[in-house]
Amino acid sequence: MPWPEHHKAQTRERIVEAASAAFREAGISKVSVPDLMRRAGLTHGGFYAHFNSKDELLVEALPHAMSDSTANLDRVESAPARDLLAVANAYLSPQHVSHPEMGCPIAALGPELTRSAPTVRQSLAREIRKRLDQLLALIPRRMTAERKRQQAAGALACMVGGIVLARGMKQSEKPAFLADCRAFLAEALNETNAHT
Amino acid sequence: MPWPEHHKAQTRERIVEAASAAFREAGISKVSVPDLMRRAGLTHGGFYAHFNSKDELLVEALPHAMSDSTANLDRVESAPARDLLAVANAYLSPQHVSHPEMGCPIAALGPELTRSAPTVRQSLAREIRKRLDQLLALIPRRMTAERKRQQAAGALACMVGGIVLARGMKQSEKPAFLADCRAFLAEALNETNAHT
DNA sequence: GACACAATATGATGTTTATCATATTCTTGG
DNA sequence: CCAAGAATATGATAAACATCATATTGTGTC
């Protein structure tokens, strides 16, 4: 083996990292393989020594983006994920809106991923399920399983939709809208709410 | 005028209609001008007699898609928009998930529109504001303006995010997730909730 | 320090794209 | 039914794209 042990694996990782950010920033179809390789400090031809296709890269880049995103959101809260509302508040932040390249790939790429190859769609479905289960685990035990499911689903939907919408709004309207989404969730997730 | 009065305007409208559906179904970047014109029953070259660019078409196709979507959602409920919860329930339906080409363009194209030309982004911002105001108008007067804003924002976010997420999930998990989102909103929008 | 070969770079191919220039067709007023 | 001109179609162009074939470079081993 005339090369350092994990050299190729590291290069591959570098490509995945570049892709993970570039896709979230510019959209999958707007990032060409040459673009990508340039961002990773390489040239276009070498790509296919690492991946059989752009779709195969996507299947790896999506989970990477997802982990990156949750790591970055934890950093905003400076503590890893106390409760569901804390996670939602960090997610629905102006920083998240203005930095898609570090943020949630579902909010940045959801619809485009949905229309991608079957393997990519499967990866997306896995990641959504995982995120939903993560949120579920943050909800107090004393609630019924049904109610917990509803809160996790509703909160995640509100989070993703909130970012998608805020990114589409006039700059001046974004902060108030985000604050409204956070306030909505704060009340909806409040345990003192009346039950049925 | 050797041609029927509104012939050209009608053809233009046909292109906008084809675009409005095709974009929502396949994504903006995956629909080429030749594709588009074929779907409108024309050939590619004539496009630029109607629009100066694909972006200019987008600026028209987006409001068209938005009106089409709300019209279709009213049809699901068979009555035009009673209250916010009724609208949300129609929006968060399995039919909406499985028919993006007739559904909300924000859910189908939001992120891609956000990354489009400035004129397109402005059109998107306008449409979001309009939708938010429509929902706002459905909320009972007796609430404070602040609370109304929060409910409209939270509900719309939950609606858009709910569709984006459901479309990305495994087929078998979609209906339950949508039901959870609806139940979440039913409770969050319930006026009997405790205040603050 | 030369060899073997893995890791990357260069260069090429065929397709698809938006857009434009030119040709053709169709409709109505005469 | 003919002619004018608007409305569409045909054809062309240049750029960008994913992918592949081939050349080059860099590394540890002897």
Short mmCIF file of C-alpha atoms (C1' of nucleotides) in Angstrom, two decimals:
data_model
loop_
_atom_site.label_atom_id
_atom_site.label_comp_id
_atom_site.label_asym_id
_atom_site.label_seq_id
_atom_site.Cartn_x
_atom_site.Cartn_y
_atom_site.Cartn_z
CA MET A 1 0.00 0.00 0.00
CA PRO A 2 2.08 2.90 -1.26
CA TRP A 3 -0.23 5.45 0.38
CA PRO A 4 -0.98 6.47 3.97
CA GLU A 5 -3.51 4.17 5.57
CA HIS A 6 -6.70 6.19 5.39
CA HIS A 7 -5.81 8.77 2.79
CA LYS A 8 -8.50 7.86 0.33
CA ALA A 9 -11.12 7.59 3.03
CA GLN A 10 -10.20 11.09 4.20
CA THR A 11 -10.49 12.51 0.71
CA ARG A 12 -13.84 10.84 0.34
CA GLU A 13 -14.90 12.41 3.61
CA ARG A 14 -13.76 15.79 2.37
CA ILE A 15 -15.95 15.41 -0.71
CA VAL A 16 -18.93 14.41 1.41
CA GLU A 17 -18.40 17.44 3.65
CA ALA A 18 -18.14 19.81 0.71
CA ALA A 19 -21.25 18.28 -0.83
CA SER A 20 -23.18 18.40 2.39
CA ALA A 21 -22.66 22.17 2.68
CA ALA A 22 -22.83 23.02 -1.02
CA PHE A 23 -26.09 21.17 -1.58
CA ARG A 24 -27.76 22.85 1.37
CA GLU A 25 -26.54 26.23 0.23
CA ALA A 26 -27.28 26.12 -3.48
CA GLY A 27 -29.57 23.16 -4.03
CA ILE A 28 -28.61 19.76 -5.36
CA SER A 29 -29.19 20.41 -9.04
CA LYS A 30 -27.27 23.70 -8.95
CA VAL A 31 -24.10 22.07 -7.67
CA SER A 32 -22.23 20.26 -10.42
CA VAL A 33 -19.66 17.56 -9.88
CA PRO A 34 -16.90 19.92 -11.01
CA ASP A 35 -18.14 22.59 -8.56
CA LEU A 36 -18.14 20.05 -5.80
CA MET A 37 -14.65 18.77 -6.43
CA ARG A 38 -13.30 22.29 -6.66
CA ARG A 39 -14.80 23.02 -3.25
CA ALA A 40 -13.07 19.93 -1.90
CA GLY A 41 -9.77 21.09 -3.40
CA LEU A 42 -9.73 18.48 -6.16
CA THR A 43 -10.46 18.23 -9.86
CA HIS A 44 -13.56 16.84 -11.47
CA GLY A 45 -12.27 13.58 -12.91
CA GLY A 46 -11.31 11.97 -9.64
CA PHE A 47 -14.89 11.99 -8.41
CA TYR A 48 -15.74 8.62 -9.87
CA ALA A 49 -12.88 6.95 -8.04
CA HIS A 50 -14.90 7.65 -4.90
CA PHE A 51 -18.54 7.45 -5.94
CA ASN A 52 -20.37 5.70 -8.74
CA SER A 53 -22.71 8.63 -9.26
CA LYS A 54 -23.91 11.91 -7.85
CA ASP A 55 -26.87 10.08 -6.35
CA GLU A 56 -24.58 7.72 -4.48
CA LEU A 57 -22.84 10.75 -3.00
CA LEU A 58 -26.19 12.19 -1.99
CA VAL A 59 -27.05 9.06 -0.05
CA GLU A 60 -23.97 9.72 2.08
CA ALA A 61 -24.16 13.48 2.17
CA LEU A 62 -27.66 13.55 3.61
CA PRO A 63 -26.96 11.77 6.93
CA HIS A 64 -23.77 13.79 7.19
CA ALA A 65 -25.70 17.02 6.77
CA MET A 66 -28.23 15.88 9.31
CA SER A 67 -25.60 15.18 11.97
CA ASP A 68 -23.81 18.41 11.15
CA SER A 69 -27.06 20.31 11.51
CA THR A 70 -28.00 18.90 14.91
CA ALA A 71 -24.46 19.46 16.14
CA ASN A 72 -24.64 23.11 15.06
CA LEU A 73 -28.05 23.57 16.66
CA ASP A 74 -26.78 22.14 19.92
CA ARG A 75 -24.01 24.70 19.77
CA VAL A 76 -26.60 27.49 19.53
CA GLU A 77 -28.18 26.22 22.72
CA SER A 78 -24.69 25.54 24.14
CA ALA A 79 -26.18 22.50 25.85
CA PRO A 80 -27.28 19.35 24.05
CA ALA A 81 -31.03 19.31 23.78
CA ARG A 82 -32.75 19.70 27.13
CA ASP A 83 -36.37 19.44 26.10
CA LEU A 84 -38.41 19.62 22.93
CA LEU A 85 -39.15 23.31 23.26
CA ALA A 86 -35.47 24.18 23.69
CA VAL A 87 -34.62 22.26 20.54
CA ALA A 88 -37.43 23.96 18.65
CA ASN A 89 -36.31 27.39 19.81
CA ALA A 90 -32.77 26.78 18.64
CA TYR A 91 -34.06 25.42 15.35
CA LEU A 92 -36.38 28.37 14.74
CA SER A 93 -33.59 30.93 15.07
CA PRO A 94 -32.56 33.70 12.67
CA GLN A 95 -29.10 32.11 12.48
CA HIS A 96 -30.61 28.93 11.16
CA VAL A 97 -32.61 30.85 8.56
CA SER A 98 -29.58 32.74 7.32
CA HIS A 99 -27.20 29.78 7.26
CA PRO A 100 -28.78 26.94 5.31
CA GLU A 101 -25.35 25.49 4.56
CA MET A 102 -24.97 24.61 8.24
CA GLY A 103 -28.62 23.89 8.90
CA CYS A 104 -31.23 21.21 8.54
CA PRO A 105 -31.13 19.48 5.14
CA ILE A 106 -34.84 18.66 5.34
CA ALA A 107 -35.67 22.35 5.43
CA ALA A 108 -33.11 23.18 2.74
CA LEU A 109 -33.60 20.21 0.41
CA GLY A 110 -36.68 18.29 1.46
CA PRO A 111 -38.73 18.65 -1.73
CA GLU A 112 -35.73 18.14 -3.99
CA LEU A 113 -34.72 15.00 -2.07
CA THR A 114 -38.25 13.68 -2.32
CA ARG A 115 -37.94 13.82 -6.10
CA SER A 116 -34.53 12.12 -6.19
CA ALA A 117 -33.57 8.52 -6.87
CA PRO A 118 -35.15 5.76 -4.74
CA THR A 119 -31.97 5.19 -2.74
CA VAL A 120 -31.89 8.88 -1.84
CA ARG A 121 -35.54 8.84 -0.88
CA GLN A 122 -34.92 5.89 1.40
CA SER A 123 -32.09 7.73 3.06
CA LEU A 124 -34.37 10.73 3.55
CA ALA A 125 -37.12 8.58 5.05
CA ARG A 126 -34.62 7.07 7.48
CA GLU A 127 -33.35 10.47 8.56
CA ILE A 128 -36.84 11.85 9.12
CA ARG A 129 -37.80 8.87 11.20
CA LYS A 130 -34.63 9.24 13.25
CA ARG A 131 -35.26 12.91 13.92
CA LEU A 132 -38.84 12.21 14.89
CA ASP A 133 -37.68 9.57 17.34
CA GLN A 134 -35.09 11.95 18.78
CA LEU A 135 -37.77 14.53 19.47
CA LEU A 136 -40.09 11.89 20.86
CA ALA A 137 -37.44 10.95 23.40
CA LEU A 138 -37.40 14.51 24.73
CA ILE A 139 -41.06 14.52 25.73
CA PRO A 140 -42.00 13.92 29.39
CA ARG A 141 -42.98 10.35 30.13
CA ARG A 142 -46.21 11.07 31.85
CA MET A 143 -48.04 11.83 28.63
CA THR A 144 -49.88 9.17 26.68
CA ALA A 145 -47.97 7.65 23.80
CA GLU A 146 -50.49 9.12 21.37
CA ARG A 147 -50.10 12.63 22.71
CA LYS A 148 -46.33 12.34 22.61
CA ARG A 149 -46.44 11.28 18.96
CA GLN A 150 -48.67 14.22 18.13
CA GLN A 151 -46.39 16.69 19.86
CA ALA A 152 -43.27 15.34 18.19
CA ALA A 153 -44.93 15.34 14.77
CA GLY A 154 -46.50 18.76 15.18
CA ALA A 155 -43.34 20.32 16.54
CA LEU A 156 -41.12 18.93 13.79
CA ALA A 157 -43.59 20.02 11.12
CA CYS A 158 -43.74 23.49 12.62
CA MET A 159 -39.95 23.66 12.79
CA VAL A 160 -39.33 22.60 9.20
CA GLY A 161 -42.19 24.68 7.81
CA GLY A 162 -41.13 27.65 9.90
CA ILE A 163 -37.66 27.67 8.38
CA VAL A 164 -38.90 27.07 4.84
CA LEU A 165 -41.37 29.93 5.16
CA ALA A 166 -39.02 32.34 6.92
CA ARG A 167 -36.42 31.81 4.19
CA GLY A 168 -39.01 32.81 1.62
CA MET A 169 -40.14 35.97 3.36
CA LYS A 170 -38.97 39.55 3.15
CA GLN A 171 -35.88 40.03 5.28
CA SER A 172 -37.71 42.50 7.51
CA GLU A 173 -40.52 40.06 8.28
CA LYS A 174 -38.43 37.06 9.17
CA PRO A 175 -37.64 37.70 12.86
CA ALA A 176 -41.24 38.40 13.87
CA PHE A 177 -42.48 35.36 12.02
CA LEU A 178 -39.92 33.14 13.72
CA ALA A 179 -40.85 34.59 17.08
CA ASP A 180 -44.50 33.84 16.36
CA CYS A 181 -43.68 30.23 15.51
CA ARG A 182 -41.69 29.86 18.72
CA ALA A 183 -44.48 31.39 20.78
CA PHE A 184 -47.01 29.11 19.10
CA LEU A 185 -44.97 26.07 20.00
CA ALA A 186 -44.29 27.32 23.50
CA GLU A 187 -48.01 27.37 24.14
CA ALA A 188 -48.86 24.21 22.23
CA LEU A 189 -46.22 22.21 24.05
CA ASN A 190 -47.05 23.68 27.42
CA GLU A 191 -48.24 20.88 29.67
CA THR A 192 -50.74 23.07 31.46
CA ASN A 193 -52.92 23.00 28.34
CA ALA A 194 -56.41 21.64 28.70
CA HIS A 195 -56.74 18.05 27.50
CA THR A 196 -59.40 17.31 24.92
CA MET B 1 -55.23 41.86 -36.31
CA PRO B 2 -55.27 38.70 -38.37
CA TRP B 3 -55.75 36.57 -35.27
CA PRO B 4 -58.59 36.02 -32.79
CA GLU B 5 -58.67 38.67 -30.12
CA HIS B 6 -57.11 36.90 -27.15
CA HIS B 7 -55.42 34.01 -28.88
CA LYS B 8 -51.91 34.84 -27.77
CA ALA B 9 -53.00 35.60 -24.24
CA GLN B 10 -54.69 32.21 -24.11
CA THR B 11 -51.59 30.42 -25.33
CA ARG B 12 -49.56 32.26 -22.74
CA GLU B 13 -52.02 31.17 -20.11
CA ARG B 14 -51.69 27.58 -21.31
CA ILE B 15 -47.92 27.77 -20.86
CA VAL B 16 -48.31 29.20 -17.37
CA GLU B 17 -50.73 26.43 -16.45
CA ALA B 18 -48.44 23.73 -17.78
CA ALA B 19 -45.50 25.29 -15.95
CA SER B 20 -47.43 25.67 -12.73
CA ALA B 21 -48.19 21.92 -12.64
CA ALA B 22 -44.92 20.68 -14.11
CA PHE B 23 -42.75 22.67 -11.71
CA ARG B 24 -44.68 21.46 -8.68
CA GLU B 25 -44.48 17.89 -9.90
CA ALA B 26 -40.87 17.62 -10.99
CA GLY B 27 -39.10 20.65 -9.56
CA ILE B 28 -38.16 23.80 -11.40
CA SER B 29 -34.71 22.78 -12.54
CA LYS B 30 -35.90 19.40 -13.80
CA VAL B 31 -38.41 20.94 -16.19
CA SER B 32 -36.76 22.30 -19.31
CA VAL B 33 -38.28 24.87 -21.61
CA PRO B 34 -38.76 22.22 -24.33
CA ASP B 35 -40.48 19.92 -21.79
CA LEU B 36 -42.73 22.74 -20.78
CA MET B 37 -43.76 23.69 -24.28
CA ARG B 38 -44.43 20.08 -25.18
CA ARG B 39 -46.76 19.86 -22.19
CA ALA B 40 -48.54 22.96 -23.42
CA GLY B 41 -48.89 21.40 -26.88
CA LEU B 42 -46.31 23.67 -28.49
CA THR B 43 -42.69 23.56 -29.60
CA HIS B 44 -39.74 25.00 -27.80
CA GLY B 45 -38.87 27.97 -29.98
CA GLY B 46 -42.11 29.85 -29.46
CA PHE B 47 -41.46 30.21 -25.77
CA TYR B 48 -39.56 33.46 -26.09
CA ALA B 49 -42.41 35.11 -27.94
CA HIS B 50 -44.25 34.93 -24.61
CA PHE B 51 -41.58 35.25 -21.93
CA ASN B 52 -38.14 36.78 -21.84
CA SER B 53 -36.76 34.00 -19.68
CA LYS B 54 -37.64 30.98 -17.60
CA ASP B 55 -37.45 33.17 -14.51
CA GLU B 56 -40.01 35.56 -15.91
CA LEU B 57 -42.33 32.61 -16.41
CA LEU B 58 -41.71 31.54 -12.83
CA VAL B 59 -42.82 34.91 -11.53
CA GLU B 60 -46.18 34.31 -13.18
CA ALA B 61 -46.44 30.59 -12.54
CA LEU B 62 -46.06 30.93 -8.79
CA PRO B 63 -49.17 33.02 -8.06
CA HIS B 64 -51.06 30.84 -10.52
CA ALA B 65 -49.99 27.71 -8.66
CA MET B 66 -50.96 29.30 -5.38
CA SER B 67 -54.48 30.12 -6.54
CA ASP B 68 -54.84 26.71 -8.11
CA SER B 69 -53.74 25.09 -4.89
CA THR B 70 -56.18 26.94 -2.63
CA ALA B 71 -58.98 26.29 -5.12
CA ASN B 72 -58.20 22.57 -5.04
CA LEU B 73 -58.04 22.52 -1.26
CA ASP B 74 -61.41 24.22 -1.02
CA ARG B 75 -62.75 21.46 -3.24
CA VAL B 76 -61.51 18.85 -0.75
CA GLU B 77 -63.50 20.57 1.97
CA SER B 78 -66.36 21.16 -0.48
CA ALA B 79 -66.94 24.47 1.25
CA PRO B 80 -64.63 27.46 1.00
CA ALA B 81 -62.62 27.78 4.16
CA ARG B 82 -64.76 27.81 7.26
CA ASP B 83 -62.14 28.23 9.94
CA LEU B 84 -58.40 27.84 10.30
CA LEU B 85 -58.58 24.28 11.52
CA ALA B 86 -60.75 23.20 8.59
CA VAL B 87 -58.25 24.69 6.15
CA ALA B 88 -55.37 22.98 7.94
CA ASN B 89 -57.15 19.64 7.89
CA ALA B 90 -57.75 19.86 4.16
CA TYR B 91 -54.15 20.92 3.61
CA LEU B 92 -52.72 18.09 5.72
CA SER B 93 -54.51 15.42 3.71
CA PRO B 94 -53.07 12.32 2.03
CA GLN B 95 -54.43 13.63 -1.30
CA HIS B 96 -52.33 16.75 -0.95
CA VAL B 97 -49.26 14.69 -0.18
CA SER B 98 -49.72 12.44 -3.20
CA HIS B 99 -50.58 15.22 -5.66
CA PRO B 100 -47.94 17.92 -5.49
CA GLU B 101 -48.79 19.04 -9.01
CA MET B 102 -52.14 20.29 -7.74
CA GLY B 103 -50.96 21.34 -4.32
CA CYS B 104 -49.22 24.13 -2.49
CA PRO B 105 -46.17 25.45 -4.34
CA ILE B 106 -44.53 26.54 -1.11
CA ALA B 107 -44.47 22.94 0.09
CA ALA B 108 -43.37 21.66 -3.31
CA LEU B 109 -40.89 24.35 -4.30
CA GLY B 110 -40.22 26.60 -1.31
CA PRO B 111 -36.49 26.01 -0.94
CA GLU B 112 -35.88 26.06 -4.69
CA LEU B 113 -37.83 29.32 -5.05
CA THR B 114 -35.84 30.84 -2.21
CA ARG B 115 -32.68 30.23 -4.22
CA SER B 116 -34.09 31.69 -7.45
CA ALA B 117 -33.69 35.12 -9.01
CA PRO B 118 -34.64 38.19 -6.95
CA THR B 119 -37.85 38.78 -8.89
CA VAL B 120 -38.93 35.22 -8.13
CA ARG B 121 -38.06 35.61 -4.47
CA GLN B 122 -40.15 38.76 -4.29
CA SER B 123 -43.07 36.93 -5.81
CA LEU B 124 -42.63 34.17 -3.24
CA ALA B 125 -42.50 36.66 -0.37
CA ARG B 126 -45.71 38.27 -1.60
CA GLU B 127 -47.50 34.94 -1.83
CA ILE B 128 -46.44 33.87 1.64
CA ARG B 129 -47.62 37.13 3.11
CA LYS B 130 -50.95 36.78 1.31
CA ARG B 131 -51.48 33.25 2.59
CA LEU B 132 -50.59 34.29 6.11
CA ASP B 133 -53.12 37.12 5.93
CA GLN B 134 -55.78 34.77 4.58
CA LEU B 135 -55.30 32.47 7.56
CA LEU B 136 -55.25 35.39 9.93
CA ALA B 137 -58.66 36.44 8.68
CA LEU B 138 -60.09 33.05 9.66
CA ILE B 139 -59.26 33.41 13.34
CA PRO B 140 -61.97 34.51 15.79
CA ARG B 141 -61.91 38.19 16.61
CA ARG B 142 -61.96 37.87 20.33
CA MET B 143 -58.32 36.85 20.52
CA THR B 144 -55.56 39.39 20.94
CA ALA B 145 -53.81 40.43 17.74
CA GLU B 146 -50.60 38.88 19.02
CA ARG B 147 -52.19 35.53 19.68
CA LYS B 148 -53.86 35.56 16.28
CA ARG B 149 -50.55 36.21 14.57
CA GLN B 150 -48.96 33.36 16.47
CA GLN B 151 -51.71 30.95 15.56
CA ALA B 152 -51.62 31.87 11.89
CA ALA B 153 -47.83 31.60 11.76
CA GLY B 154 -47.69 28.36 13.72
CA ALA B 155 -50.49 26.76 11.75
CA LEU B 156 -49.02 27.67 8.37
CA ALA B 157 -45.58 26.45 9.43
CA CYS B 158 -47.06 23.19 10.65
CA MET B 159 -49.01 22.79 7.41
CA VAL B 160 -46.07 23.39 5.09
CA GLY B 161 -43.65 21.37 7.19
CA GLY B 162 -46.19 18.58 7.57
CA ILE B 163 -46.49 18.15 3.80
CA VAL B 164 -42.74 18.43 3.20
CA LEU B 165 -42.06 15.80 5.84
CA ALA B 166 -44.88 13.46 4.86
CA ARG B 167 -43.67 13.48 1.26
CA GLY B 168 -40.26 12.38 2.45
CA MET B 169 -41.47 9.52 4.61
CA LYS B 170 -42.08 5.86 3.90
CA GLN B 171 -45.44 5.42 2.22
CA SER B 172 -46.70 3.37 5.15
CA GLU B 173 -45.90 6.05 7.71
CA LYS B 174 -47.46 9.00 5.93
CA PRO B 175 -51.11 8.72 7.02
CA ALA B 176 -50.35 8.39 10.73
CA PHE B 177 -47.93 11.29 10.61
CA LEU B 178 -50.48 13.51 8.90
CA ALA B 179 -53.11 12.50 11.45
CA ASP B 180 -50.68 13.42 14.22
CA CYS B 181 -50.09 16.84 12.70
CA ARG B 182 -53.82 17.42 12.40
CA ALA B 183 -54.42 16.35 15.97
CA PHE B 184 -51.60 18.58 17.17
CA LEU B 185 -53.14 21.57 15.45
CA ALA B 186 -56.63 20.68 16.62
CA GLU B 187 -55.44 20.95 20.17
CA ALA B 188 -53.14 23.92 19.69
CA LEU B 189 -55.86 25.95 17.98
CA ASN B 190 -58.52 24.93 20.45
CA GLU B 191 -59.75 28.05 22.20
CA THR B 192 -60.31 26.23 25.48
CA ASN B 193 -56.54 26.07 25.92
CA ALA B 194 -55.07 27.72 28.97
CA HIS B 195 -53.62 31.15 28.25
CA THR B 196 -50.00 31.92 29.03
"C1'" DG C 1 17.00 6.20 -5.29
"C1'" DA C 2 14.15 3.27 -8.37
"C1'" DC C 3 9.84 0.45 -8.59
"C1'" DA C 4 5.01 -0.67 -8.26
"C1'" DC C 5 0.89 1.05 -7.88
"C1'" DA C 6 -2.80 3.75 -5.51
"C1'" DA C 7 -4.67 8.41 -5.81
"C1'" DT C 8 -5.50 12.21 -8.49
"C1'" DA C 9 -5.47 15.08 -12.84
"C1'" DT C 10 -6.24 15.86 -17.71
"C1'" DG C 11 -8.74 15.42 -21.60
"C1'" DA C 12 -12.62 13.79 -24.26
"C1'" DT C 13 -17.62 12.36 -25.33
"C1'" DG C 14 -22.26 12.72 -25.98
"C1'" DT C 15 -26.29 14.83 -24.09
"C1'" DT C 16 -29.04 18.47 -22.50
"C1'" DT C 17 -29.72 23.11 -21.71
"C1'" DA C 18 -31.43 28.22 -22.44
"C1'" DT C 19 -31.73 31.21 -25.81
"C1'" DC C 20 -31.80 33.34 -30.47
"C1'" DA C 21 -32.47 33.78 -35.80
"C1'" DT C 22 -34.96 32.37 -39.30
"C1'" DA C 23 -38.63 30.03 -41.68
"C1'" DT C 24 -43.33 28.54 -41.91
"C1'" DT C 25 -48.21 28.47 -40.99
"C1'" DC C 26 -52.49 30.18 -39.96
"C1'" DT C 27 -56.27 33.78 -39.59
"C1'" DT C 28 -58.88 37.59 -41.02
"C1'" DG C 29 -59.84 41.83 -43.76
"C1'" DG C 30 -60.18 42.87 -48.35
"C1'" DC D 1 -59.20 33.60 -52.47
"C1'" DC D 2 -55.23 36.60 -51.67
"C1'" DA D 3 -52.11 39.11 -49.07
"C1'" DA D 4 -50.21 40.89 -44.66
"C1'" DG D 5 -48.66 40.01 -40.56
"C1'" DA D 6 -49.19 37.86 -36.13
"C1'" DA D 7 -48.35 33.34 -34.00
"C1'" DT D 8 -45.83 29.35 -33.99
"C1'" DA D 9 -42.24 25.99 -35.69
"C1'" DT D 10 -37.64 24.71 -37.21
"C1'" DG D 11 -33.01 24.89 -36.86
"C1'" DA D 12 -28.76 26.55 -34.87
"C1'" DT D 13 -25.37 27.95 -31.11
"C1'" DA D 14 -22.66 27.97 -27.29
"C1'" DA D 15 -22.29 26.56 -22.66
"C1'" DA D 16 -22.73 23.24 -18.99
"C1'" DC D 17 -23.32 18.78 -17.59
"C1'" DA D 18 -22.35 13.69 -15.88
"C1'" DT D 19 -19.49 10.34 -16.89
"C1'" DC D 20 -15.49 7.69 -18.78
"C1'" DA D 21 -10.55 6.69 -20.61
"C1'" DT D 22 -6.20 7.81 -20.21
"C1'" DA D 23 -2.21 10.14 -18.34
"C1'" DT D 24 0.32 11.85 -14.42
"C1'" DT D 25 1.74 12.30 -9.81
"C1'" DG D 26 2.85 11.13 -5.37
"C1'" DT D 27 4.03 7.47 -1.65
"C1'" DG D 28 6.01 3.65 0.94
"C1'" DT D 29 9.04 -0.45 0.12
"C1'" DC D 30 13.20 -2.48 -1.26
#
